[in-house]
Tab-separated table of C-alpha atoms in Angstrom:
chain	number	residue	atom	x	y	z
A	155	UNK	CA	-13.359	-13.088	-16.789
A	156	UNK	CA	-11.682	-15.814	-18.823
A	157	UNK	CA	-7.947	-15.357	-18.265
A	158	UNK	CA	-6.397	-15.022	-14.836
A	159	UNK	CA	-2.985	-15.070	-13.244
A	160	UNK	CA	-2.348	-16.594	-9.821
A	161	UNK	CA	0.566	-15.641	-7.562
A	162	UNK	CA	1.174	-16.942	-4.059
A	163	UNK	CA	3.577	-16.853	-1.187
A	164	UNK	CA	5.683	-19.988	-0.794
A	165	UNK	CA	3.637	-21.454	2.066
A	166	UNK	CA	0.358	-21.146	0.122
A	167	UNK	CA	1.144	-23.452	-2.802
A	168	UNK	CA	-1.551	-26.006	-1.947
A	169	UNK	CA	-4.237	-23.331	-1.650
A	170	UNK	CA	-3.127	-21.683	-4.893
A	171	UNK	CA	-3.260	-25.058	-6.666
A	172	UNK	CA	-6.807	-25.624	-5.407
A	173	UNK	CA	-7.865	-22.185	-6.656
A	174	UNK	CA	-6.328	-22.838	-10.070
A	175	UNK	CA	-8.143	-26.185	-10.289
A	176	UNK	CA	-11.489	-24.619	-9.448
A	177	UNK	CA	-10.972	-21.834	-11.976
A	178	UNK	CA	-10.115	-24.286	-14.744
A	179	UNK	CA	-13.334	-26.185	-14.015
A	180	UNK	CA	-15.148	-22.881	-14.525
A	181	UNK	CA	-13.578	-22.489	-17.966
A	182	UNK	CA	-10.942	-19.974	-16.887
A	183	UNK	CA	-7.488	-20.054	-18.478
A	184	UNK	CA	-4.519	-19.593	-16.147
A	185	UNK	CA	-1.819	-17.395	-17.687
A	186	UNK	CA	1.566	-16.290	-16.379
A	187	UNK	CA	1.845	-12.854	-17.955
A	188	UNK	CA	0.169	-9.902	-16.186
A	189	UNK	CA	-0.303	-8.152	-19.529
A	190	UNK	CA	-2.428	-11.034	-20.828
A	191	UNK	CA	-4.715	-11.662	-17.855
A	192	UNK	CA	-8.102	-10.142	-17.051
A	193	UNK	CA	-7.314	-10.193	-13.327
A	194	UNK	CA	-4.667	-11.417	-10.930
A	195	UNK	CA	-5.357	-13.570	-7.873
A	196	UNK	CA	-2.913	-13.133	-4.994
A	197	UNK	CA	-2.848	-15.956	-2.438
A	198	UNK	CA	-1.122	-14.927	0.766
A	199	UNK	CA	-1.085	-12.089	3.258
A	200	UNK	CA	-1.108	-8.340	2.739
A	201	UNK	CA	2.514	-8.374	1.576
A	202	UNK	CA	1.743	-10.799	-1.240
A	203	UNK	CA	-1.349	-8.820	-2.223
A	204	UNK	CA	0.655	-5.574	-2.224
A	205	UNK	CA	3.291	-7.135	-4.479
A	206	UNK	CA	0.589	-8.389	-6.857
A	207	UNK	CA	-1.000	-4.935	-6.996
A	208	UNK	CA	2.361	-3.403	-7.917
A	209	UNK	CA	2.834	-6.077	-10.583
A	210	UNK	CA	-0.376	-5.275	-12.443
A	211	UNK	CA	-0.579	-1.500	-11.928
A	212	UNK	CA	1.178	-0.781	-15.256
A	213	UNK	CA	-1.415	-2.994	-16.985
A	214	UNK	CA	-4.504	-1.604	-15.217
A	215	UNK	CA	-5.731	-5.016	-14.048
A	216	UNK	CA	-7.737	-5.673	-10.850
A	217	UNK	CA	-6.545	-7.886	-7.985
A	218	UNK	CA	-8.415	-10.455	-5.931
A	219	UNK	CA	-6.652	-11.250	-2.682
A	220	UNK	CA	-7.236	-14.623	-1.019
A	221	UNK	CA	-6.049	-14.464	2.582
A	222	UNK	CA	-3.437	-17.031	3.542
A	223	UNK	CA	-1.633	-14.776	6.004
A	224	UNK	CA	-2.296	-13.298	9.432
A	225	UNK	CA	-4.514	-10.265	8.815
A	226	UNK	CA	-5.244	-9.845	5.130
A	227	UNK	CA	-6.850	-6.390	5.199
A	228	UNK	CA	-6.571	-6.240	1.412
A	229	UNK	CA	-8.035	-9.704	0.831
A	230	UNK	CA	-11.406	-10.120	-0.827
A	231	UNK	CA	-11.789	-13.769	0.190
A	232	UNK	CA	-10.857	-16.022	3.093
A	233	UNK	CA	-9.677	-19.586	2.590
A	234	UNK	CA	-13.112	-21.013	3.469
A	235	UNK	CA	-14.903	-18.829	0.898
A	236	UNK	CA	-13.662	-20.388	-2.351
A	237	UNK	CA	-17.237	-21.332	-3.247
A	238	UNK	CA	-17.609	-17.679	-4.293
A	239	UNK	CA	-15.124	-18.087	-7.172
A	240	UNK	CA	-17.899	-18.763	-9.744
A	241	UNK	CA	-18.927	-15.117	-9.250
A	242	UNK	CA	-15.466	-14.088	-10.366
A	243	UNK	CA	-15.644	-16.170	-13.545
A	244	UNK	CA	-19.122	-14.794	-14.277
A	245	UNK	CA	-18.072	-11.170	-13.711
A	246	UNK	CA	-20.406	-10.801	-10.726
A	247	UNK	CA	-18.267	-8.587	-8.523
A	248	UNK	CA	-17.541	-4.995	-7.593
A	249	UNK	CA	-14.296	-3.073	-7.957
A	250	UNK	CA	-12.910	-1.238	-4.964
A	251	UNK	CA	-10.640	1.584	-6.136
A	252	UNK	CA	-7.848	2.837	-3.875
A	253	UNK	CA	-5.778	6.007	-4.201
A	254	UNK	CA	-2.026	5.779	-4.690
A	255	UNK	CA	0.960	7.970	-3.906
A	256	UNK	CA	3.742	8.965	-6.271
A	257	UNK	CA	7.119	8.986	-4.517
A	258	UNK	CA	10.085	10.548	-6.294
A	259	UNK	CA	13.697	10.861	-5.193
A	260	UNK	CA	15.542	13.820	-6.711
A	261	UNK	CA	19.299	14.261	-6.699
A	262	UNK	CA	21.204	17.155	-8.290
A	263	UNK	CA	17.980	18.410	-9.855
A	264	UNK	CA	16.926	15.199	-11.603
A	265	UNK	CA	14.614	12.353	-10.654
A	266	UNK	CA	16.628	9.202	-9.919
A	267	UNK	CA	13.729	7.103	-8.638
A	268	UNK	CA	9.994	7.274	-9.382
A	269	UNK	CA	7.803	4.845	-7.425
A	270	UNK	CA	4.143	4.087	-6.814
A	271	UNK	CA	2.906	3.564	-3.267
A	272	UNK	CA	-0.329	1.858	-2.193
A	273	UNK	CA	0.135	1.607	1.585
A	274	UNK	CA	2.831	3.942	2.854
A	275	UNK	CA	6.153	5.625	2.254
A	276	UNK	CA	8.375	5.694	5.339
A	277	UNK	CA	11.357	7.957	5.941
A	278	UNK	CA	13.280	6.505	8.857
A	279	UNK	CA	16.725	6.642	10.411
A	280	UNK	CA	19.338	4.058	9.430
A	281	UNK	CA	21.405	4.360	12.601
A	282	UNK	CA	20.447	4.253	16.322
A	283	UNK	CA	20.207	7.971	16.918
A	284	UNK	CA	17.553	10.653	16.548
A	285	UNK	CA	16.875	11.994	13.062
A	286	UNK	CA	15.680	15.514	12.289
A	287	UNK	CA	13.166	15.634	9.450
A	288	UNK	CA	11.623	18.790	8.004
A	289	UNK	CA	8.549	18.280	5.839
A	290	UNK	CA	7.335	21.076	3.558
A	291	UNK	CA	3.709	20.873	2.444
A	292	UNK	CA	2.509	22.677	-0.688
A	293	UNK	CA	5.701	24.772	-0.773
A	294	UNK	CA	4.633	26.998	2.117
A	295	UNK	CA	4.193	25.020	5.358
A	296	UNK	CA	7.108	23.339	7.117
A	297	UNK	CA	6.705	20.754	9.858
A	298	UNK	CA	9.717	19.730	11.940
A	299	UNK	CA	10.078	16.303	13.549
A	300	UNK	CA	12.818	14.934	15.787
A	301	UNK	CA	12.593	11.179	16.268
A	302	UNK	CA	12.765	7.890	14.393
A	303	UNK	CA	11.088	9.104	11.204
A	304	UNK	CA	7.772	9.865	9.533
A	305	UNK	CA	5.110	7.872	7.690
A	306	UNK	CA	3.202	9.119	4.642
A	307	UNK	CA	0.185	6.827	4.396
A	308	UNK	CA	-2.827	6.448	2.147
A	309	UNK	CA	-6.211	5.554	3.679
A	310	UNK	CA	-5.455	1.961	2.620
A	311	UNK	CA	-2.227	2.122	4.613
A	312	UNK	CA	-3.881	3.700	7.641
A	313	UNK	CA	-4.370	0.208	9.121
A	314	UNK	CA	-0.689	-0.722	8.591
A	315	UNK	CA	2.420	0.952	10.080
A	316	UNK	CA	0.459	4.175	10.594
A	317	UNK	CA	-1.928	2.358	12.946
A	318	UNK	CA	0.930	0.761	14.905
A	319	UNK	CA	2.530	4.210	15.288
A	320	UNK	CA	-0.649	5.597	16.863
A	321	UNK	CA	-2.196	7.099	13.742
A	322	UNK	CA	-5.932	7.095	12.995
A	323	UNK	CA	-7.838	4.615	10.872
A	324	UNK	CA	-9.297	6.270	7.771
A	325	UNK	CA	-12.088	4.801	5.657
A	326	UNK	CA	-10.599	4.026	2.211
A	327	UNK	CA	-13.231	6.089	0.394
A	328	UNK	CA	-12.049	9.265	2.144
A	329	UNK	CA	-9.092	10.063	-0.086
A	330	UNK	CA	-6.373	11.809	1.903
A	331	UNK	CA	-2.700	11.632	2.863
A	332	UNK	CA	-1.728	10.932	6.465
A	333	UNK	CA	1.523	12.241	7.958
A	334	UNK	CA	2.419	10.341	11.132
A	335	UNK	CA	5.606	10.867	13.194
A	336	UNK	CA	7.446	7.811	14.528
A	337	UNK	CA	8.506	8.141	18.192
A	338	UNK	CA	8.723	11.930	17.998
A	339	UNK	CA	11.109	13.304	20.666
A	340	UNK	CA	9.676	16.830	20.778
A	341	UNK	CA	6.381	17.900	22.312
A	342	UNK	CA	3.614	15.367	21.586
A	343	UNK	CA	3.070	15.187	17.832
A	344	UNK	CA	0.027	13.590	16.268
A	345	UNK	CA	-0.985	12.510	12.814
A	346	UNK	CA	-2.120	15.247	10.445
A	347	UNK	CA	-4.611	14.281	7.745
A	348	UNK	CA	-4.047	16.303	4.578
A	349	UNK	CA	-6.133	16.744	1.444
A	350	UNK	CA	-5.408	14.185	-1.260
A	351	UNK	CA	-3.987	16.832	-3.617
A	352	UNK	CA	-1.294	17.921	-1.130
A	353	UNK	CA	2.357	17.838	-2.189
A	354	UNK	CA	5.192	17.140	0.234
A	355	UNK	CA	8.916	17.723	-0.005
A	356	UNK	CA	11.607	16.450	2.369
A	357	UNK	CA	15.172	17.733	2.035
A	358	UNK	CA	17.624	15.047	3.154
A	359	UNK	CA	20.170	16.733	5.483
A	360	UNK	CA	22.560	13.767	5.887
A	361	UNK	CA	22.985	10.112	5.033
A	362	UNK	CA	21.177	8.735	8.064
A	363	UNK	CA	17.772	8.353	6.398
A	364	UNK	CA	16.327	5.605	4.231
A	365	UNK	CA	13.094	5.427	2.258
A	366	UNK	CA	10.823	2.391	2.467
A	367	UNK	CA	7.813	1.992	0.156
A	368	UNK	CA	5.089	-0.574	0.870
A	369	UNK	CA	7.399	-2.593	3.162
A	370	UNK	CA	9.941	-3.156	0.391
A	371	UNK	CA	13.687	-3.033	1.061
A	372	UNK	CA	14.652	0.488	2.238
A	373	UNK	CA	16.493	2.781	-0.160
A	374	UNK	CA	19.462	4.663	1.383
A	375	UNK	CA	19.231	8.393	0.704
A	376	UNK	CA	22.146	10.687	-0.054
A	377	UNK	CA	22.834	14.044	1.564
A	378	UNK	CA	21.251	16.852	-0.456
A	379	UNK	CA	18.646	14.683	-2.192
A	380	UNK	CA	14.932	15.403	-1.974
A	381	UNK	CA	11.899	13.165	-1.588
A	382	UNK	CA	8.692	14.404	-3.256
A	383	UNK	CA	5.392	12.776	-2.311
A	384	UNK	CA	2.000	13.500	-3.874
A	385	UNK	CA	-1.104	11.773	-5.142
A	386	UNK	CA	-0.589	9.464	-8.119
A	387	UNK	CA	-2.710	9.941	-11.223
A	388	UNK	CA	-3.908	6.303	-11.306
A	389	UNK	CA	-5.676	4.077	-8.779
A	390	UNK	CA	-5.431	0.436	-7.749
A	391	UNK	CA	-8.476	-1.813	-8.225
A	392	UNK	CA	-9.425	-4.684	-5.897
A	393	UNK	CA	-12.123	-7.257	-6.583
A	394	UNK	CA	-14.890	-7.688	-3.998
A	395	UNK	CA	-17.073	-10.794	-4.301
A	396	UNK	CA	-19.040	-10.332	-1.092
A	397	UNK	CA	-20.718	-7.415	0.668
A	398	UNK	CA	-18.711	-6.290	3.676
A	399	UNK	CA	-18.282	-2.818	5.118
A	400	UNK	CA	-14.898	-1.400	6.050
A	401	UNK	CA	-15.841	-1.421	9.750
A	402	UNK	CA	-16.897	-5.081	9.573
A	403	UNK	CA	-13.567	-6.016	7.993
A	404	UNK	CA	-11.564	-3.974	10.494
A	405	UNK	CA	-13.346	-5.378	13.533
A	406	UNK	CA	-13.069	-8.934	12.200
A	407	UNK	CA	-9.341	-8.630	11.510
A	408	UNK	CA	-8.435	-6.795	14.716
A	409	UNK	CA	-10.743	-8.782	16.991
A	410	UNK	CA	-12.291	-5.698	18.525
A	411	UNK	CA	-14.321	-2.608	17.814
A	412	UNK	CA	-13.421	0.902	16.757
């Protein structure tokens, strides 16, 4: 790879500058246009890496995350592993493909928002009272929840909000969609793991719900609108420069064992 783009969170400027210097010594050109690069390097935590993945999805470019945050589940390198960068310049790496969700908001029969989701799409209440959410799956099964909201997560997002809400951890290679209730007030409700080709529809009964995608600013939803969630046709690609299993990464980041 000869042309790369580097993005970083504000507190990681020094690390990003060091990475750029090393890449230039390897004959790599640093560009500032995602359409022109061969790959993008995101220096920061999972939020920065998520933002970088969204940035290059329309261009089909892979992402290498360098962890400068707390957990960095999506990172391919830690700060003390920069000696592996020559493998990147030489093309000696593997691509880890992750499934995505398509999240559409419909109002009065037309799509007013069409988004891509890598981690999770969260429907949650905007005010401090219980929200009733009815989720229809594949046009014939309806699930009713009474609580703070619901999470639609990919396997990649299973270690994010889904995990904090008591949902299971799913190996990224097992493509599926997880539906996890948040603080459900009815009888105990657990995560349901659906096939990756499932399609979900949520009718918005009032203006108390908001939609959050990959931890971005929530979108207020209007009464009578619908949220449609299904598998996206494309996938995100992450660069892996070292051999590490999903369980090794999880145990290292969480400081324990599954």
